[in-house]
Structure formats: C-alpha cells, structure tokens
Coordinates of C-alpha atoms and ligand atoms in Angstrom, one line a residue:
X1 CA 0.0 -0.2 -0.1
X2 CA 1.2 3.5 -0.8
X3 CA 2.5 5.5 2.1
X4 CA 0.4 8.1 3.5
X5 CA 3.0 10.3 4.6
X6 CA 4.5 12.9 2.3
X7 CA 6.7 16.0 2.1
X8 CA 3.6 17.8 0.6
X9 CA -0.1 17.6 0.5
X10 CA -2.0 19.7 -2.2
X11 CA -5.9 20.0 -1.5
X12 CA -7.6 20.1 -5.2
X13 CA -6.6 19.2 -8.5
X14 CA -7.9 22.2 -10.5
X15 CA -5.5 24.6 -12.3
X16 CA -3.6 25.5 -9.3
X17 CA -3.2 21.8 -7.8
X18 CA -2.0 20.3 -11.1
X19 CA 0.8 22.9 -11.5
X20 CA 1.7 22.7 -7.7
X21 CA 2.2 19.0 -8.1
X22 CA 4.3 19.4 -11.4
X23 CA 6.5 22.0 -9.4
X24 CA 6.8 20.1 -6.1
X25 CA 7.7 16.8 -7.9
X26 CA 10.4 18.8 -9.8
X27 CA 11.8 19.7 -6.3
X28 CA 11.9 15.9 -5.8
X29 CA 9.5 16.0 -2.7
X30 CA 7.0 13.2 -2.3
X31 CA 3.7 14.7 -3.0
X32 CA 0.0 14.0 -3.0
X33 CA -3.0 15.8 -4.4
X34 CA -6.4 15.0 -2.8
X35 CA -9.4 15.8 -5.0
X36 CA -13.0 15.4 -4.1
X37 CA -14.0 15.2 -7.8
X38 CA -13.5 12.1 -10.0
X39 CA -11.3 13.6 -12.3
X40 CA -9.0 16.7 -12.9
X41 CA -10.0 20.4 -13.6
X42 CA -11.3 21.9 -10.4
X43 CA -13.9 24.5 -11.5
X44 CA -13.9 23.2 -15.0
X45 CA -14.7 19.6 -13.5
X46 CA -17.9 20.8 -11.8
X47 CA -19.3 23.7 -13.7
X48 CA -21.1 21.8 -16.7
X49 CA -24.0 24.1 -17.1
X50 CA -25.4 24.8 -20.6
X51 CA -23.4 27.7 -22.0
X52 CA -20.3 27.4 -19.5
X53 CA -17.4 29.1 -21.1
X54 CA -14.6 31.2 -19.9
X55 CA -14.4 34.7 -20.2
X56 CA -10.8 35.5 -20.7
X57 CA -9.3 34.9 -24.3
X58 CA -8.0 31.2 -24.8
X59 CA -4.7 32.6 -25.8
X60 CA -4.1 33.8 -22.2
X61 CA -6.3 31.5 -20.3
X62 CA -3.8 28.7 -20.3
X63 CA -0.6 27.5 -18.5
X64 CA 2.6 29.4 -19.6
X65 CA 5.1 27.3 -17.6
X66 CA 6.0 25.0 -20.4
X67 CA 6.7 26.2 -24.0
X68 CA 6.1 23.1 -25.8
X69 CA 2.7 22.8 -24.2
X70 CA 1.8 26.5 -24.9
X71 CA 3.1 25.9 -28.5
X72 CA 1.1 22.7 -29.4
X73 CA -2.2 23.4 -28.1
X74 CA -4.7 24.8 -30.2
X75 CA -7.9 26.5 -29.2
X76 CA -10.6 26.8 -31.6
X77 CA -12.5 30.0 -30.4
X78 CA -11.9 33.1 -28.7
X79 CA -13.3 32.0 -25.5
X80 CA -13.0 28.3 -24.5
X81 CA -16.1 26.3 -23.6
X82 CA -16.0 24.1 -20.4
X83 CA -15.4 20.9 -22.2
X84 CA -12.6 22.4 -24.1
X85 CA -10.8 23.6 -20.9
X86 CA -11.6 20.3 -19.2
X87 CA -10.0 18.5 -22.1
X88 CA -7.1 20.8 -22.0
X89 CA -6.7 20.2 -18.3
X90 CA -6.8 16.4 -18.7
X91 CA -3.9 16.8 -21.6
X92 CA -1.9 18.8 -19.1
X93 CA -2.2 15.7 -16.5
X94 CA -1.5 13.1 -19.1
X95 CA 1.4 15.0 -20.6
X96 CA 3.2 15.5 -17.2
X97 CA 1.9 12.1 -16.0
X98 CA 0.4 13.8 -12.9
X99 CA -2.4 11.4 -12.2
X100 CA -0.3 8.9 -10.3
X101 CA -0.1 11.3 -7.6
X102 CA -3.6 12.4 -7.2
X103 CA -6.1 10.6 -5.2
X104 CA -9.7 11.2 -6.7
X105 CA -13.2 11.0 -5.0
X106 CA -11.6 11.7 -1.6
X107 CA -12.7 15.0 0.0
X108 CA -10.5 16.7 2.7
X109 CA -12.6 17.1 5.8
X110 CA -10.1 18.3 8.3
X111 CA -6.3 19.4 8.6
X112 CA -4.5 19.9 12.0
X113 CA -1.2 21.1 12.7
X114 CA 0.8 18.8 15.1
X115 CA 3.0 20.9 17.1
X116 CA 5.3 18.2 18.2
X117 CA 6.2 16.7 14.9
X118 CA 5.8 20.0 12.8
X119 CA 3.4 18.3 10.5
X120 CA 0.0 18.5 9.2
X121 CA -2.5 15.7 9.7
X122 CA -5.0 15.5 7.1
X123 CA -8.4 13.6 7.4
X124 CA -10.6 12.6 4.4
X125 CA -14.1 11.4 3.9
X126 CA -12.8 8.0 3.4
X127 CA -11.4 7.6 7.0
X128 CA -7.7 7.4 7.7
X129 CA -5.1 10.2 8.1
X130 CA -2.4 11.5 5.9
X131 CA 0.4 13.5 6.9
X132 CA 2.7 16.1 5.5
X133 CA 5.1 18.7 6.2
X134 CA 3.6 21.2 3.9
X135 CA -0.1 21.8 3.3
X136 CA -1.1 23.4 0.1
X137 CA -4.8 24.5 -0.3
X138 CA -5.4 24.8 -4.0
X139 CA -9.1 24.7 -3.1
X140 CA -10.0 27.5 -5.6
X141 CA -11.6 30.8 -5.0
X142 CA -14.8 30.2 -6.6
X143 CA -15.7 26.8 -5.7
X144 CA -18.0 26.3 -2.8
X145 CA -21.5 26.5 -4.3
X146 CA -23.9 28.9 -2.5
X147 CA -27.3 26.9 -2.1
X148 CA -29.7 29.4 -0.6
X149 CA -31.9 28.2 2.0
X150 CA -35.5 28.5 0.6
X151 CA -38.6 27.4 2.5
X152 CA -39.9 24.3 1.0
X153 CA -37.0 23.2 -1.2
X154 CA -37.4 19.6 -0.2
X155 CA -41.0 19.4 -1.1
X156 CA -40.4 20.2 -5.0
X157 CA -41.7 17.4 -7.3
X158 CA -39.3 18.3 -10.0
X159 CA -35.4 18.4 -10.0
X160 CA -33.1 21.3 -8.7
X161 CA -29.7 21.7 -9.9
X162 CA -27.0 24.3 -8.8
X163 CA -24.8 25.5 -11.9
X164 CA -21.6 24.3 -10.4
X165 CA -23.0 20.7 -9.7
X166 CA -24.8 20.3 -13.0
X167 CA -25.3 16.6 -13.9
X168 CA -22.3 15.0 -15.7
X169 CA -24.8 13.2 -18.0
X170 CA -26.3 16.4 -18.9
X171 CA -30.0 17.3 -18.6
X172 CA -32.6 17.3 -21.2
X173 CA -34.4 20.7 -21.1
X174 CA -36.6 20.0 -24.1
X175 CA -40.2 20.7 -23.5
X176 CA -39.6 21.6 -19.8
X177 CA -40.7 24.5 -17.8
X178 CA -37.4 25.8 -16.3
X179 CA -36.9 28.5 -13.5
X180 CA -33.4 30.0 -13.1
X181 CA -32.6 31.7 -9.7
X182 CA -29.5 34.1 -10.2
X183 CA -28.3 36.3 -13.0
X184 CA -24.4 36.5 -12.3
X185 CA -21.9 35.1 -14.9
X186 CA -23.3 31.5 -14.6
X187 CA -26.9 32.6 -15.0
X188 CA -26.2 35.2 -17.8
X189 CA -24.2 32.4 -19.9
X190 CA -26.7 29.6 -19.2
X191 CA -30.1 31.8 -19.7
X192 CA -29.6 32.1 -23.6
X193 CA -29.1 28.5 -24.2
X194 CA -31.6 27.3 -21.8
X195 CA -34.1 29.7 -23.5
X196 CA -33.4 27.9 -26.7
X197 CA -34.4 24.4 -25.2
X198 CA -37.1 25.0 -22.6
X199 CA -40.7 25.5 -23.6
X200 CA -40.6 28.2 -20.8
X201 CA -38.1 30.0 -19.0
X202 CA -38.7 32.2 -15.8
X203 CA -35.7 34.1 -14.7
X204 CA -35.8 35.1 -10.9
X205 CA -33.5 38.3 -10.8
X206 CA -32.3 39.6 -7.6
X207 CA -29.7 42.1 -8.9
X208 CA -29.6 43.2 -12.6
X209 CA -26.3 43.0 -14.5
X210 CA -24.1 45.3 -16.4
X211 CA -23.3 42.6 -18.8
X212 CA -21.7 43.4 -22.0
X213 CA -21.3 41.4 -25.2
X214 CA -18.6 38.6 -25.2
X215 CA -18.2 38.5 -29.1
X216 CA -17.0 35.1 -29.4
X217 CA -15.4 34.0 -32.7
X218 CA -13.2 31.6 -34.2
X219 CA -9.6 32.2 -33.4
X220 CA -7.7 34.1 -36.1
X221 CA -4.8 31.7 -37.1
X222 CA -2.5 34.7 -38.2
X223 CA -3.1 36.3 -34.6
X224 CA -2.4 33.0 -33.0
X225 CA 1.0 32.6 -34.9
X226 CA 1.9 36.0 -34.2
X227 CA 1.4 35.5 -30.6
X228 CA 3.3 32.0 -30.7
X229 CA 6.2 33.5 -32.5
X230 CA 7.0 35.3 -29.1
X231 CA 4.5 33.7 -26.5
X232 CA 6.9 34.2 -23.6
X233 CA 7.0 38.0 -24.6
X234 CA 3.1 38.1 -24.7
X235 CA 2.9 36.4 -21.3
X236 CA 5.5 38.8 -19.6
X237 CA 3.4 41.7 -21.0
X238 CA 0.2 40.3 -19.8
X239 CA 1.5 39.8 -16.4
X240 CA 2.9 43.1 -15.6
X241 CA 2.4 45.6 -18.3
X242 CA -1.3 44.9 -18.5
X243 CA -1.6 44.1 -15.0
X244 CA -2.9 40.5 -15.5
X245 CA -6.1 41.6 -16.4
X246 CA -8.7 39.6 -18.3
X247 CA -7.6 40.9 -21.5
X248 CA -4.7 41.5 -23.3
X249 CA -5.9 44.6 -24.9
X250 CA -4.9 47.4 -22.5
X251 CA -7.3 50.2 -21.5
X252 CA -7.1 53.5 -23.2
X253 CA -4.7 55.9 -21.6
X254 CA -7.4 58.7 -20.9
X255 CA -10.3 59.4 -18.5
X256 CA -13.8 60.2 -19.8
X257 CA -13.1 63.7 -18.0
X258 CA -10.3 64.5 -20.6
X259 CA -12.5 64.1 -23.7
X260 CA -15.8 65.7 -25.2
X261 CA -19.1 63.8 -24.9
X262 CA -19.0 63.1 -28.8
X263 CA -15.4 61.4 -28.4
X264 CA -16.8 59.3 -25.3
X265 CA -19.5 57.8 -27.3
X266 CA -17.1 57.0 -30.1
X267 CA -14.7 55.3 -27.9
X268 CA -17.3 53.4 -26.1
X269 CA -18.9 52.3 -29.2
X270 CA -15.5 51.2 -30.6
X271 CA -14.9 49.1 -27.2
X272 CA -18.5 47.6 -27.2
X273 CA -17.6 46.4 -30.9
X274 CA -14.5 44.7 -29.6
X275 CA -16.7 42.9 -27.1
X276 CA -15.4 41.5 -23.6
X277 CA -13.3 42.9 -21.1
X278 CA -11.6 45.4 -23.4
X279 CA -15.2 47.4 -23.2
X280 CA -14.2 48.1 -19.5
X281 CA -11.0 49.8 -20.6
X282 CA -12.6 52.5 -22.7
X283 CA -11.3 54.7 -20.2
X284 CA -8.4 54.3 -17.7
X285 CA -10.2 54.9 -14.4
X286 CA -13.4 53.1 -14.4
X287 CA -12.9 51.6 -11.1
X288 CA -12.1 55.0 -9.5
X289 CA -13.8 57.9 -11.1
X290 CA -17.4 58.4 -10.8
X291 CA -17.3 60.4 -14.1
X292 CA -15.9 57.5 -16.3
X293 CA -18.0 55.2 -14.3
X294 CA -21.1 56.9 -15.0
X295 CA -20.4 57.7 -18.7
X296 CA -19.8 54.0 -19.2
X297 CA -23.0 52.9 -17.3
X298 CA -25.1 55.3 -19.2
X299 CA -23.7 53.8 -22.7
X300 CA -24.7 50.3 -21.4
X301 CA -28.1 51.6 -20.1
X302 CA -28.9 52.8 -23.7
X303 CA -27.8 49.6 -25.1
X304 CA -29.9 47.5 -22.9
X305 CA -32.9 49.6 -23.8
X306 CA -32.1 49.5 -27.5
X307 CA -31.9 45.5 -27.4
X308 CA -34.8 44.8 -25.2
X309 CA -38.1 45.3 -27.0
X310 CA -40.3 45.7 -23.7
X311 CA -39.3 48.8 -22.1
X312 CA -40.5 47.6 -18.7
X313 CA -38.4 44.6 -19.0
X314 CA -35.5 46.7 -20.1
X315 CA -35.8 49.0 -17.0
X316 CA -36.0 45.7 -14.7
X317 CA -32.8 44.6 -16.4
X318 CA -31.0 47.9 -15.9
X319 CA -28.7 48.0 -12.8
X320 CA -28.8 51.1 -10.4
X321 CA -25.3 50.6 -9.1
X322 CA -21.8 51.5 -10.5
X323 CA -20.5 49.5 -13.4
X324 CA -17.8 47.0 -12.8
X325 CA -18.6 47.1 -9.1
X326 CA -20.0 43.6 -9.1
X327 CA -17.7 41.1 -11.0
X328 CA -18.1 42.0 -14.7
X329 CA -20.2 39.6 -16.7
X330 CA -19.8 39.0 -20.7
X331 CA -22.8 37.5 -22.5
X332 CA -23.8 36.0 -25.8
X333 CA -27.2 36.9 -26.5
X334 CA -28.4 37.5 -22.9
X335 CA -30.5 40.7 -23.2
X336 CA -31.9 39.5 -26.3
X337 CA -33.2 36.4 -24.6
X338 CA -35.9 38.5 -23.0
X339 CA -37.5 39.4 -26.7
X340 CA -38.3 35.6 -26.6
X341 CA -42.1 34.7 -26.1
X342 CA -41.0 31.7 -23.9
X343 CA -38.9 33.9 -21.6
X344 CA -40.3 36.0 -18.6
X345 CA -38.3 37.9 -16.1
X346 CA -39.3 38.2 -12.2
X347 CA -37.9 41.0 -10.1
X348 CA -37.2 39.5 -6.6
X349 CA -36.4 43.1 -5.4
X350 CA -40.2 44.1 -5.7
X351 CA -41.6 40.3 -5.5
X352 CA -39.2 38.4 -3.4
X353 CA -39.4 34.5 -3.4
X354 CA -41.5 33.4 -0.4
X355 CA -41.1 29.4 -0.8
X356 CA -40.5 26.7 -3.1
X357 CA -43.7 24.6 -3.5
X358 CA -44.2 21.1 -4.6
X359 CA -45.1 22.7 -8.1
X360 CA -42.7 25.6 -8.4
X361 CA -41.9 28.9 -7.1
X362 CA -43.9 31.3 -5.0
X363 CA -43.2 34.9 -4.8
X364 CA -45.1 37.6 -2.8
X365 CA -47.0 38.1 -5.8
X366 CA -47.6 34.8 -7.8
X367 CA -47.1 31.2 -8.1
X368 CA -44.8 29.9 -11.0
X369 CA -45.2 26.2 -11.9
X370 CA -41.9 24.7 -13.2
X371 CA -40.3 21.3 -13.9
X372 CA -36.7 22.3 -13.3
X373 CA -35.2 25.0 -10.9
X374 CA -31.6 25.9 -11.9
X375 CA -29.8 27.7 -9.0
X376 CA -27.4 30.0 -10.7
X377 CA -26.8 31.4 -7.2
X378 CA -23.1 31.5 -7.0
X379 CA -20.5 30.6 -4.5
X380 CA -19.2 31.3 -1.0
X381 CA -16.2 33.0 -2.5
X382 CA -12.6 33.1 -1.4
X383 CA -13.2 31.7 2.1
X384 CA -15.9 29.2 1.7
X385 CA -13.7 26.3 0.4
X386 CA -11.4 26.7 3.1
X387 CA -13.6 27.2 5.9
X388 CA -15.8 24.3 4.9
X389 CA -12.8 22.2 6.1
X390 CA -12.1 21.9 9.7
X391 CA -8.4 23.4 9.7
X392 CA -6.6 23.8 13.1
X393 CA -3.5 25.6 13.6
X394 CA -1.1 25.9 16.7
X395 CA -3.2 25.0 19.9
X396 CA -5.9 23.7 17.9
X397 CA -6.9 27.1 16.9
X398 CA -9.7 26.7 14.2
X399 CA -9.3 28.9 11.0
X400 CA -13.1 29.5 11.1
X401 CA -12.7 31.1 14.5
X402 CA -9.4 33.2 13.3
X403 CA -11.3 34.3 10.4
X404 CA -14.8 34.8 12.2
X405 CA -14.7 38.7 11.6
X406 CA -13.3 38.1 7.9
X407 CA -10.2 36.5 6.4
X408 CA -6.7 37.7 7.9
X409 CA -3.3 36.6 6.4
X410 CA -0.1 37.9 4.9
X411 CA 0.3 38.3 1.3
X412 CA -2.7 36.1 0.6
X413 CA -0.3 33.2 1.2
X414 CA -0.1 32.3 4.7
X415 CA -2.1 32.7 8.0
X416 CA -0.4 33.4 11.5
X417 CA -0.7 30.4 13.6
X418 CA -1.1 28.0 10.6
X419 CA 2.6 27.2 9.9
X420 CA 3.7 25.5 6.6
X421 CA 0.2 25.9 5.3
X422 CA -0.2 28.0 2.0
X423 CA -3.3 29.2 0.2
X424 CA -3.0 29.4 -3.4
X425 CA -4.9 32.7 -4.8
X426 CA -6.2 33.3 -1.1
X427 CA -7.9 36.4 0.0
X428 CA -5.5 39.2 0.4
X429 CA -4.0 38.7 -3.0
X430 CA -5.2 40.0 -6.4
X431 CA -6.7 36.4 -7.4
X432 CA -10.2 37.0 -8.9
X433 CA -9.3 40.5 -9.9
X434 CA -6.9 39.1 -12.3
X435 CA -6.7 36.5 -15.1
X436 CA -6.7 33.6 -12.7
X437 CA -4.1 31.6 -14.7
X438 CA -1.6 34.5 -14.2
X439 CA -2.4 34.6 -10.6
X440 CA -2.2 31.0 -9.9
X441 CA 1.2 30.7 -11.6
X442 CA 2.5 33.6 -9.7
X443 CA 1.6 32.1 -6.3
X444 CA 2.6 28.5 -7.4
X445 CA 5.9 29.7 -8.2
X446 CA 6.3 31.8 -5.2
X447 CA 5.6 28.9 -2.9
X448 CA 7.8 26.6 -4.9
X449 CA 10.9 28.9 -4.3
X450 CA 9.7 29.5 -0.5
X451 CA 9.7 25.6 0.1
X452 CA 12.9 24.9 -2.0
X453 CA 14.5 27.8 0.2
X454 CA 13.3 26.1 3.3
X455 CA 14.4 22.7 2.3
X456 CA 17.9 23.8 1.0
X457 CA 18.4 25.7 4.1
X458 CA 17.3 23.2 6.7
X459 CA 14.2 25.6 7.9
X460 CA 11.4 23.3 9.4
X461 CA 8.8 25.8 9.6
X462 CA 7.4 29.0 8.1
X463 CA 4.8 31.0 9.3
X464 CA 3.3 34.6 8.8
X465 CA 4.2 36.9 11.7
X466 CA 1.1 38.4 13.4
X467 CA 2.5 41.9 12.9
X468 CA 3.1 41.6 9.3
X469 CA -0.4 40.0 9.0
X470 CA -2.0 43.0 10.7
X471 CA -0.3 45.4 8.6
X472 CA -1.2 43.3 5.4
X473 CA -4.8 43.4 6.2
X474 CA -4.8 47.1 6.6
X475 CA -3.1 47.5 3.3
X476 CA -5.6 45.5 1.4
X477 CA -8.3 47.5 3.1
X478 CA -6.9 50.7 2.4
X479 CA -6.1 49.9 -1.5
X480 CA -9.9 48.6 -1.8
X481 CA -11.4 51.5 -0.1
X482 CA -10.0 53.9 -2.6
X483 CA -11.9 52.2 -5.5
X484 CA -15.5 51.9 -6.5
X485 CA -15.5 48.3 -6.0
X486 CA -16.8 49.0 -2.4
X487 CA -19.7 51.1 -3.6
X488 CA -22.1 48.2 -4.1
X489 CA -23.2 44.8 -3.1
X490 CA -20.9 42.3 -4.4
X491 CA -19.5 38.8 -3.6
X492 CA -15.8 40.5 -3.4
X493 CA -17.3 41.7 -0.1
X494 CA -19.2 38.6 1.0
X495 CA -22.5 40.3 0.3
X496 CA -24.0 37.6 -1.3
X497 CA -23.8 35.1 1.7
X498 CA -26.2 35.9 4.7
X499 CA -24.1 36.6 7.7
X500 CA -20.7 36.7 5.9
X501 CA -18.5 39.3 7.5
X502 CA -18.2 42.3 5.1
X503 CA -14.7 42.6 4.0
X504 CA -13.1 43.4 0.6
X505 CA -11.2 40.1 -0.1
X506 CA -9.1 40.5 -3.0
X507 CA -6.3 42.8 -3.4
X508 CA -6.6 45.2 -6.4
X509 CA -3.4 45.8 -8.4
X510 CA -1.2 42.7 -9.4
X511 CA 1.9 44.4 -10.5
X512 CA 2.6 46.1 -7.0
X513 CA 1.7 42.9 -5.3
X514 CA 4.2 40.9 -7.3
X515 CA 6.8 43.5 -6.7
X516 CA 6.0 43.2 -2.9
X517 CA 6.3 39.4 -3.1
X518 CA 9.5 39.6 -4.5
X519 CA 10.8 42.1 -2.1
X520 CA 9.8 40.3 0.8
X521 CA 11.9 37.2 -0.5
X522 CA 14.9 39.5 -1.3
X523 CA 14.8 40.7 2.4
X524 CA 15.0 37.0 3.6
X525 CA 11.3 36.3 3.8
X526 CA 10.5 39.5 5.8
X527 CA 7.3 39.3 7.7
X528 CA 7.7 35.4 8.1
X529 CA 9.1 33.6 11.0
X530 CA 11.3 30.9 10.1
X531 CA 12.7 28.2 12.4
Ligands
N01_1 O1 -22.4 33.6 -9.1 P1 -22.5 35.2 -8.8 P2 -21.9 33.0 -10.4 N1 -31.9 34.6 -4.0 O2 -22.5 35.3 -7.4 C1 -28.1 35.7 -7.0 C2 -17.0 33.3 -12.0 N2 -17.5 32.9 -13.3 O3 -21.9 31.6 -10.5 O4 -26.4 39.7 -7.1 C3 -31.9 35.0 -5.3 O5 -21.7 36.2 -9.6 C4 -27.2 36.8 -7.0 O6 -27.8 37.9 -6.7 P3 -27.1 39.3 -6.1 C5 -17.0 34.9 -12.2 O7 -15.9 35.4 -11.4 C6 -17.0 33.0 -14.2 O8 -22.8 33.6 -11.7 O9 -26.1 38.8 -4.9 N3 -30.8 35.2 -5.9 C7 -26.7 36.8 -8.5 O10 -27.5 37.3 -9.3 C8 -18.2 35.1 -11.4 O11 -18.3 36.5 -10.8 C9 -17.5 32.5 -15.4 O12 -28.2 40.1 -5.5 C10 -29.6 34.9 -5.4 C11 -26.6 35.3 -8.6 O13 -27.4 34.8 -7.8 C12 -18.3 33.9 -10.3 O14 -17.7 32.9 -11.0 C13 -18.6 31.8 -15.6 C14 -29.7 34.3 -4.1 C15 -25.2 34.6 -8.3 O15 -24.2 35.3 -9.1 C16 -19.4 33.8 -9.9 O16 -20.5 33.7 -10.9 C17 -19.2 31.7 -14.2 C18 -30.8 34.0 -3.5 N4 -30.9 33.5 -2.3 C19 -18.7 32.2 -13.3 N5 -28.4 34.3 -3.6 C20 -16.7 32.8 -16.7 O17 -15.6 32.7 -17.0 C21 -27.8 34.6 -4.8 N6 -28.6 35.2 -5.9 C22 -17.7 33.3 -17.8

C-alpha cells in the first residue's frame, strides 16, 4: 500500500493543484493531491451548466510554464468552452503524468497542525489520516457552491440543480418549464442556451447585471501565429504591463473627463464592438472615477434599452449601481433572450421568493409552476472552500474562528498560527481581480521557491508573523477602499452570503503585489518567521 506520509499534500486538482504538483515533483518532494471530484479540472470539472465558457481569451487562459505545451495546444475559439478547458487540463495531467500522485473521489474534511512533529495531519471522508510537512490549499477561490435556504425546497416535485453541480450526463431541457434563480456570470451564460431548449423559462433576478457582449468568434490563425512567435514575450507583457487583466488589450490611457461627449460615445462604441473585457477599458479609471464610471454605465443602459423590446423589462434589467462594481459579466445574447416569447423575468427586489412549493416557486405576488429549478446562485467565494474544512493550527486554533470577522493573512499566502500551510490565490491577494491563470502561476512559483529555500536551508517551519499580517490586512483595506468596488453589493465583500463578514477580500493591483512578494523574498522572507 502506498505510504500516506508525504512531504507535501495539495488539496484540489484544479489549475492550481496540477501546477503545484508538477513543481513539487520537480523539487524531488513526495507529493499527493487530494481531490473530491472524480477527475482533474477543479472549477472546470464541476461547472457543466449549459453555455459554460471562460470569459478570458484562450490565448491567455492557459498555462505558460511549459513552452512546448503552449506551442502545441490549439484553441478553436476566442473563449474556451467548459469541455475544451477540461480537455486541456486532462491533456496537461497526462502529458506530465500527474495522475499517479492524485487521489480522486476523496474529500479533505480536516487538517490539524501537530506542534510536536511539525506536520499536518489531514483527514478525508474515506477515513484514515495522511500527513505532510507542507499543506497547500489549492481549493479555488470560486468553488464552494452557495445553495440558498429557501422554505419548502425539499417539497419540490421536480429537480433542483446548482450550476456548479450540473449532472455529468447532462440534462434534457426540451419541453420543460425551467426556472433560473440568479443572474451572475453563470446565469447570464446559461439563460440564452436554456431559453432555446425550454418550453418556458422564468428568470428570477435579485440584481440586474451590467453585462456586455462577449463577441466570441473563431480564433484568427494569423493572430495566434504572431503570439506564438513570441509567446513568452506576450505572457510577460500580460503579467506586468497590462496588470494581469482579463484581456491583453490594454485600457485607453485617458479618462472620460479628458474628452468630449462625442468622443466618449465613439470610444465606448468602438470598445463595445471589440467585446468582452476590453469594453471596461474604454477609460483608464472606471474603477475609481465616478465620471468615467457613469459615462460607461449610461452607455450600457442605452444599449440594454435598445436591445430589449419591452421597455418595462428593459428597465427591470438595468442596474442602478456603479458598473464594474460587481464582477463584470460577458454574454452571448443575454438581453436578446428577453425578446423571446418563452422567456419571462421576475424581479425579486419587488416580489421576493417566499417558498418553493411542490409545483414550483412562490413569490410575494404569484405562483410559477416549473419542472426544473436551476440555482445560478453562485458561491461562498474566496473563504468558503477553506472554511468548510475543519482546519486547526497551533494550539488547536480553528481557522473558522481566526476568520470569524473576515479573512486575515499575510500576502494572501499564509495565516499566522497556521505554519507551513499555504493558500493559492487566497483572500488578500489579487486572485479574482486578475486572469486567474496568471495569479495562480505567480502563487505556485512563489510557494515553490519558498519551499525550496526552506528545504535547502534546513528550515522546518515558516509562518506569517502576526504584526506583518495586521499590516497586510490594513493595506488590502486601504487599497480597496480607494476604489468603486466597495460602492455596491458584491461577492468580493461577501455580500451574497447571509451573515458573512463584510470585508473586501481580493487585493486590487497585480504588479505592485508581485513586486511586494519579490521584495519579501529579497529581504529574507520578511514578515515570516522561519525556524
Ligand atoms: O455567481 P454570482 P456566478 N435568491 O455570485 C443571485 C466566475 N464565473 O456563479 O447579485 C436570489 O456572480 C445573485 O444575486 P445578487 C466569475 O468570477 C466566471 O454567476 O447577490 N438570488 C446573483 O445574481 C463570477 O463572478 C465565468 O443580488 C440569489 C447570482 O445569484 C463568479 O464565478 C462563468 C440568491 C449569483 O451570481 C460567480 O458567478 C461563471 C438568493 N438567495 C462564473 N443568492 C466565466 O468565466 C444569490 N443570488 C464566464
């Protein structure tokens, strides 16, 4: 039987976990990935809802660590579909022979630091214990589904499916009456596809979205050839020059305040035609300037009203908060769906859901009979996947207690009192405000260098210092508070989860963050205690 004692345990076989395993192996460390799912892929293994697709261009939503890998892989379209990304991640697992060190269908339920041995004891749902010197939480920022508690849910005669737990065998929606609750990225992607299949689709909207067209299209082979001629250069520019944004097309270098109304409209229309995240870069200050933000929002408001035939429905679909404050959403025919005769919209702000009944959904105003309810209700983001595990550090301190008032850590990488435990793209790091691929690679590489340093220098323990952590949390708050991201209800601040402490979790600004991480290392792991 395989030993259950390792140098490194990695939780999760998604994009982070796979790359972490590859790096740990290269250091010659015995490593094991524990994965709850039946295959690799993390978010792309679980999120199989109709229309699921990434909203970052394929050319940059892929690993950059291996030149041959990035040269050989061909993506067919501008944005990859969920099956294509899963295919890619399976290819990576095979190409680097990663599966032999991954334990599938095994969920980590607990992890406790043993102060005597300086090792982590990890408990899984299959029973038994594993132990390791280093514990790396590659559990994903957006992976713990949010299943709302609605009265009567268990009484529903039909089926209820969360978008992130979609049946692997698919779901036949032809001829069905379908309800979708939630209009975030998942709902907005699923709605146009479901609308084409279902007899009747009723969308239950709590907050409207400033969605912009994705403009998906086949990739241009000339463009790809040009990138691949210097892929390393393209990646480097993406990482630091354009700040690991969700598009390689940089923002314009002016504010709305600097140009005339006519020029604003021209620039916004040009960006609208580009589609996707470049739209939000029409001005260089949409996340900090009310003027640029309002000009952009007004433009999208007009677009929504131009697309949606029924002006009352268009009004219901138009947000009243700052644009780009909630995580931006891209769509392919979302607003157009509401012009279909089989699609209707229910505004939960004016008519909240009261219960799920055996026949469907009851709001304060009406009963809606449906066959299938789709919960596109998102996730307990950034902290959920970590806090659903019983993680105990020094003295048995529970991470859940340490984070009772919100997540605290140093660099988004380590929590004081939890030695040798690393979080990949944890709260307090740029993570979800960037192209996740870039943020993940940067974290995996930093952790690899750190572990290599420890092993080479005979250090047993690394742990975030409490004072460095306090300073870091204050820094994250200060940076976030200077932006418009704190001006609305969004999941960056945990607003979507009842009772979750309201703390802005990701850190805006990738290049300064990378600089800080490098400076910490250059100063001998400043802010960490090594022993
Ligand atoms: O989740 P969300 P998601 N009753 O939290 C509503 C990434 N992603 O799965 O806004 C009724 O954004 C909630 O309302 P409100 C991306 O980073 C990327 O869509 O909280 N409604 C909201 O409308 C994204 O941001 C891709 O008021 C309830 C919706 O449900 C993140 O994942 C694709 C409710 C949830 O939206 C999460 O996206 C998919 C309740 N009790 C996801 N609770 C791409 O790459 C919540 N809602 C394209």
